[in-house]
GROMACS .gro file of C-alpha atoms in nm:
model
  189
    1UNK     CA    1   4.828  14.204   0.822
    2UNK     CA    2   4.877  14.042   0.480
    3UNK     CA    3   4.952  14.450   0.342
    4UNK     CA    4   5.261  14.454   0.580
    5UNK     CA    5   5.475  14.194   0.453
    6UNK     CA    6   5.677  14.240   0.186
    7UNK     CA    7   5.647  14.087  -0.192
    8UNK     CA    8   5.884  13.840  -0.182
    9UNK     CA    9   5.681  13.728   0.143
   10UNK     CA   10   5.352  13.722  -0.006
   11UNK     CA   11   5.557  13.540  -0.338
   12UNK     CA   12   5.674  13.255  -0.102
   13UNK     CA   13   5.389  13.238   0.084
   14UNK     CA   14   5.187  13.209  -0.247
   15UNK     CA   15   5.434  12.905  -0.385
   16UNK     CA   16   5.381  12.743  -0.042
   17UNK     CA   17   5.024  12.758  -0.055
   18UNK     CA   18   4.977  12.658  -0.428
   19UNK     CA   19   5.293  12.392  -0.376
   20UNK     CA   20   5.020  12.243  -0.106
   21UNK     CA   21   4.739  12.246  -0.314
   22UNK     CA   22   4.919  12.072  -0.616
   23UNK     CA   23   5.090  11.808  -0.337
   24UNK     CA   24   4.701  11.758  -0.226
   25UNK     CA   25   4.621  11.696  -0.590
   26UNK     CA   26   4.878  11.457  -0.683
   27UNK     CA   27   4.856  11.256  -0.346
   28UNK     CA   28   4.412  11.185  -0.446
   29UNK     CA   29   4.554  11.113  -0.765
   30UNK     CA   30   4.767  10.821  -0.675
   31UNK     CA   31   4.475  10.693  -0.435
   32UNK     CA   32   4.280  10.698  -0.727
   33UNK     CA   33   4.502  10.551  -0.926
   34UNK     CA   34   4.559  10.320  -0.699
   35UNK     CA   35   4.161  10.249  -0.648
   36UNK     CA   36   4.132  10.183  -0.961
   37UNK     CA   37   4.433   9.950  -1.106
   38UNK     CA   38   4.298   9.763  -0.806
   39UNK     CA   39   3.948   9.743  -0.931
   40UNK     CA   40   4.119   9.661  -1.316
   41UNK     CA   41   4.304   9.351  -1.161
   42UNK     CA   42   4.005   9.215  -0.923
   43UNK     CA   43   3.795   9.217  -1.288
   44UNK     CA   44   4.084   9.122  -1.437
   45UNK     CA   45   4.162   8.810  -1.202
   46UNK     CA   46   3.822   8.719  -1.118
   47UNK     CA   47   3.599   8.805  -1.454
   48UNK     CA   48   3.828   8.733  -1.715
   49UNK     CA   49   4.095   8.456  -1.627
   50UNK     CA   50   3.773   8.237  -1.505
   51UNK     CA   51   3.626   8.335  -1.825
   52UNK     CA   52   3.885   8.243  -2.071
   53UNK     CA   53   3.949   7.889  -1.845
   54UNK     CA   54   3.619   7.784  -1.912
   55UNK     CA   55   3.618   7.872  -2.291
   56UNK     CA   56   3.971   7.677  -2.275
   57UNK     CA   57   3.849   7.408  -2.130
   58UNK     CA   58   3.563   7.387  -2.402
   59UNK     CA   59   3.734   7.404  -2.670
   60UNK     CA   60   3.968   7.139  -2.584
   61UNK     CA   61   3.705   6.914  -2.541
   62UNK     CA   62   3.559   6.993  -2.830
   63UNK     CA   63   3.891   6.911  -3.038
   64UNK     CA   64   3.954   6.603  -2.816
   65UNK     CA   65   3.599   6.526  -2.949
   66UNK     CA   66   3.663   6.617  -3.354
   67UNK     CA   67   4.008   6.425  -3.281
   68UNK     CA   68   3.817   6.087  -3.201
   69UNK     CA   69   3.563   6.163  -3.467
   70UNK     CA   70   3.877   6.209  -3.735
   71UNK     CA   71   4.042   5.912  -3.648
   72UNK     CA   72   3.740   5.712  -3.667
   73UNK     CA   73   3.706   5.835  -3.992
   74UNK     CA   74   4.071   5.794  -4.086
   75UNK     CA   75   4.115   6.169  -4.147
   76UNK     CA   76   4.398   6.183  -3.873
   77UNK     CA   77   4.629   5.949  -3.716
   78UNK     CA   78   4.615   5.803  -3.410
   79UNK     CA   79   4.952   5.948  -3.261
   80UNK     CA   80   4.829   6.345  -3.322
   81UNK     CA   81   4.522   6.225  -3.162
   82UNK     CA   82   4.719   6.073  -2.863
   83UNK     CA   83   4.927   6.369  -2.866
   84UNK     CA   84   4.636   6.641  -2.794
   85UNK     CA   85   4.515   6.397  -2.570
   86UNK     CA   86   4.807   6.399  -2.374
   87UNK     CA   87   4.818   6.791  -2.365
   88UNK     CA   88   4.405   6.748  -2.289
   89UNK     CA   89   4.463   6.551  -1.977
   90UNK     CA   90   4.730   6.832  -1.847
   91UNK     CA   91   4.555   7.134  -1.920
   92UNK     CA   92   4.172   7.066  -1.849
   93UNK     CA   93   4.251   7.016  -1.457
   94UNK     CA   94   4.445   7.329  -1.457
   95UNK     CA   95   4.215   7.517  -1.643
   96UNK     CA   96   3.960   7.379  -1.421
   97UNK     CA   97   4.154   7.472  -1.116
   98UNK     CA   98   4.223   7.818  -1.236
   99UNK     CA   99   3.851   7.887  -1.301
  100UNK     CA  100   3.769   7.756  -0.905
  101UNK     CA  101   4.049   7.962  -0.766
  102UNK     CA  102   3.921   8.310  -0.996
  103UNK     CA  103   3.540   8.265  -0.888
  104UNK     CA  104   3.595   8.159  -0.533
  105UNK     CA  105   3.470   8.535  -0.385
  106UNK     CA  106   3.251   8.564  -0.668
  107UNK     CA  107   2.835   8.571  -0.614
  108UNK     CA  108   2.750   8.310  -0.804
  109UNK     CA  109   2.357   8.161  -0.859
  110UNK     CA  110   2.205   7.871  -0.713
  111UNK     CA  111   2.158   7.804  -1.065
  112UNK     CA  112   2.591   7.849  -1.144
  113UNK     CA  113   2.709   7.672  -0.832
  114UNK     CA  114   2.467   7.342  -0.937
  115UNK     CA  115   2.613   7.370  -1.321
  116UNK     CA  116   3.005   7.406  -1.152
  117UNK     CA  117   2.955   7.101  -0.942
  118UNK     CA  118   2.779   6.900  -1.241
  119UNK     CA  119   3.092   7.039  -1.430
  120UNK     CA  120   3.373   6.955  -1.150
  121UNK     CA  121   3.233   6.595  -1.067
  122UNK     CA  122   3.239   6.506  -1.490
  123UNK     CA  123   3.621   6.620  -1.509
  124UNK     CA  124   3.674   6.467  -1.242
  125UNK     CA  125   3.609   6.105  -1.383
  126UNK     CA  126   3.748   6.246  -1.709
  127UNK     CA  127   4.074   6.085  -1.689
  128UNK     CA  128   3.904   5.691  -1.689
  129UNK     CA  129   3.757   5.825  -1.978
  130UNK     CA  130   4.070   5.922  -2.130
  131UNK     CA  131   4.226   5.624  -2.055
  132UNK     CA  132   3.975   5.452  -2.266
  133UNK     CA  133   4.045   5.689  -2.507
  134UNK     CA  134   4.433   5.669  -2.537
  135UNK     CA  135   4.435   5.262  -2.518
  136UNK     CA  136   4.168   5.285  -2.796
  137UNK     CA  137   4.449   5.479  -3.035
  138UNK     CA  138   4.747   5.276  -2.887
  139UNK     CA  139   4.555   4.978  -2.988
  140UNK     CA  140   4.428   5.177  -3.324
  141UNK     CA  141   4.098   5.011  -3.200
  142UNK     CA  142   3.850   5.206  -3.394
  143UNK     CA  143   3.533   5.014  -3.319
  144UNK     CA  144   3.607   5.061  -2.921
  145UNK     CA  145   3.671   5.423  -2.995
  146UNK     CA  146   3.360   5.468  -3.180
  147UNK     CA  147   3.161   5.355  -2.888
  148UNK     CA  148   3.310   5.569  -2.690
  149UNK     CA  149   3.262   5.846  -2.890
  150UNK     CA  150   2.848   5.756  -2.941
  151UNK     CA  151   2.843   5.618  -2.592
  152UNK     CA  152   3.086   5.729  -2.318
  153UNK     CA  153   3.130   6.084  -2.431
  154UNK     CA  154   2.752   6.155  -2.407
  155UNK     CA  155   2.840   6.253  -2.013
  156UNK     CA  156   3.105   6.472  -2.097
  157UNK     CA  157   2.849   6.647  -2.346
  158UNK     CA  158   2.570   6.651  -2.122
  159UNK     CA  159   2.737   6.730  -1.768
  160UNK     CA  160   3.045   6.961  -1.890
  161UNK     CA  161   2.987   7.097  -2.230
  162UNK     CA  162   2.632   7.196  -2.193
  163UNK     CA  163   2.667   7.345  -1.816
  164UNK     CA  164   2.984   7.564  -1.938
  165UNK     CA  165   2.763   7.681  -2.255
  166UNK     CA  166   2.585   7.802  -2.015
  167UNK     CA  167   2.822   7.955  -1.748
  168UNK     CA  168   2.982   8.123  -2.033
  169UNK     CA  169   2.792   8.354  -2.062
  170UNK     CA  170   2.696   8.470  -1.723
  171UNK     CA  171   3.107   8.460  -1.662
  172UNK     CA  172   3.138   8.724  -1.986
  173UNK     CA  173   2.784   8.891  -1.825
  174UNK     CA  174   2.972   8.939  -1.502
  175UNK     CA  175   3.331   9.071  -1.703
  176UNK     CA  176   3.072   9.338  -1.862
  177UNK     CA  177   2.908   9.407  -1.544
  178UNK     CA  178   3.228   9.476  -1.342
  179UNK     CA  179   3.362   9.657  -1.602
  180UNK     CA  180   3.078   9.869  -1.631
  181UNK     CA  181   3.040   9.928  -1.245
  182UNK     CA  182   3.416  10.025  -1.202
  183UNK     CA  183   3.385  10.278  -1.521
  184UNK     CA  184   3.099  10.427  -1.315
  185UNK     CA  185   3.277  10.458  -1.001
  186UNK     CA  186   3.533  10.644  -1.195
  187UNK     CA  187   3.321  10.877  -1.305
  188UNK     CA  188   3.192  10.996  -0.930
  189UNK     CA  189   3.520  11.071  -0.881
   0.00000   0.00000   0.00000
């Protein structure tokens, strides 16, 4: 049957069968495109932005910590001091917030759910603390703010900072681990 047509039949019956193929092609390209920029932005949104919220959230701690420390030891004034800890009371919370709203459909540990809720109650009496803190450099009350810092912060080091050194980790573990798992999904394909 295929001997009776003519060429320019078989031709355009050739184009329409390799113009099908290539339309096939490019149609489970875009789904896995697609597939994939979708796994990219679920690691992206709930591996990473946690991630970097946490290590946010530690560092400013950690400089609303060597700020106190400076001051006491009259390497800094009080205003820059008061100044960060103005920004510190804004962007902990949201950082914090951020992190909750990222790991929500995460699997998380017994073990990482107990060190987030140690974490979340501590910033959550954070701003008494900082209270203390900022009347302490409106005052320039070094003594007050030295007890503080050897007394009052020793919750914020024990209940925030040492949980999140260790939910670091496991947050960066799970970025790898994602990663790795969606690299080796794109290679079945």
């Amino acid at each position: 049957m295929l001997n009776n047509l003519s060429i320019k039949a078989r031709l355009i019956g050739s184009s329409v069968l390799a113009a099908g193929v290539i339309a096939l092609l490019i149609a489970a390209c875009i789904f896995i495109l697609k597939d994939a920029s979708r796994d990219m932005e679920s690691i992206y949104q709930e591996r990473m932005v946690p991630s970097a919220a946490l290590q946010s959230i530690d560092s400013t701690l950690k400089d609303v910590r060597f700020r106190m420390s400076a001051y006491i030891l009259d390497q800094m004034s009080p205003l820059g001091a008061k100044n960060h800890l103005t920004e510190a009371r804004k962007q902990i919370p949201e950082s914090w917030q951020v992190f909750r709203a990222g790991t929500q459909r995460n699997q998380l540990s017994s073990e990482e759910k107990e060190w987030i809720s140690l974490v979340e109650t501590q910033i959550n009496n954070l701003p008494a603390l900082f209270d203390s803190i900022d009347q302490a450099y409106t005052k320039e009350d070094k003594e007050t703010l030295t007890r503080i810092f050897a007394e009052d912060w020793l919750p914020v080091q024990k209940n925030i900072t040492k949980p999140m050194e260790k939910l670091l980790p496991k947050q960066q573990d799970a970025v790898k681990t994602a990663y790795e798992e969606n690299v080796a999904h794109g290679k079945k394909l």
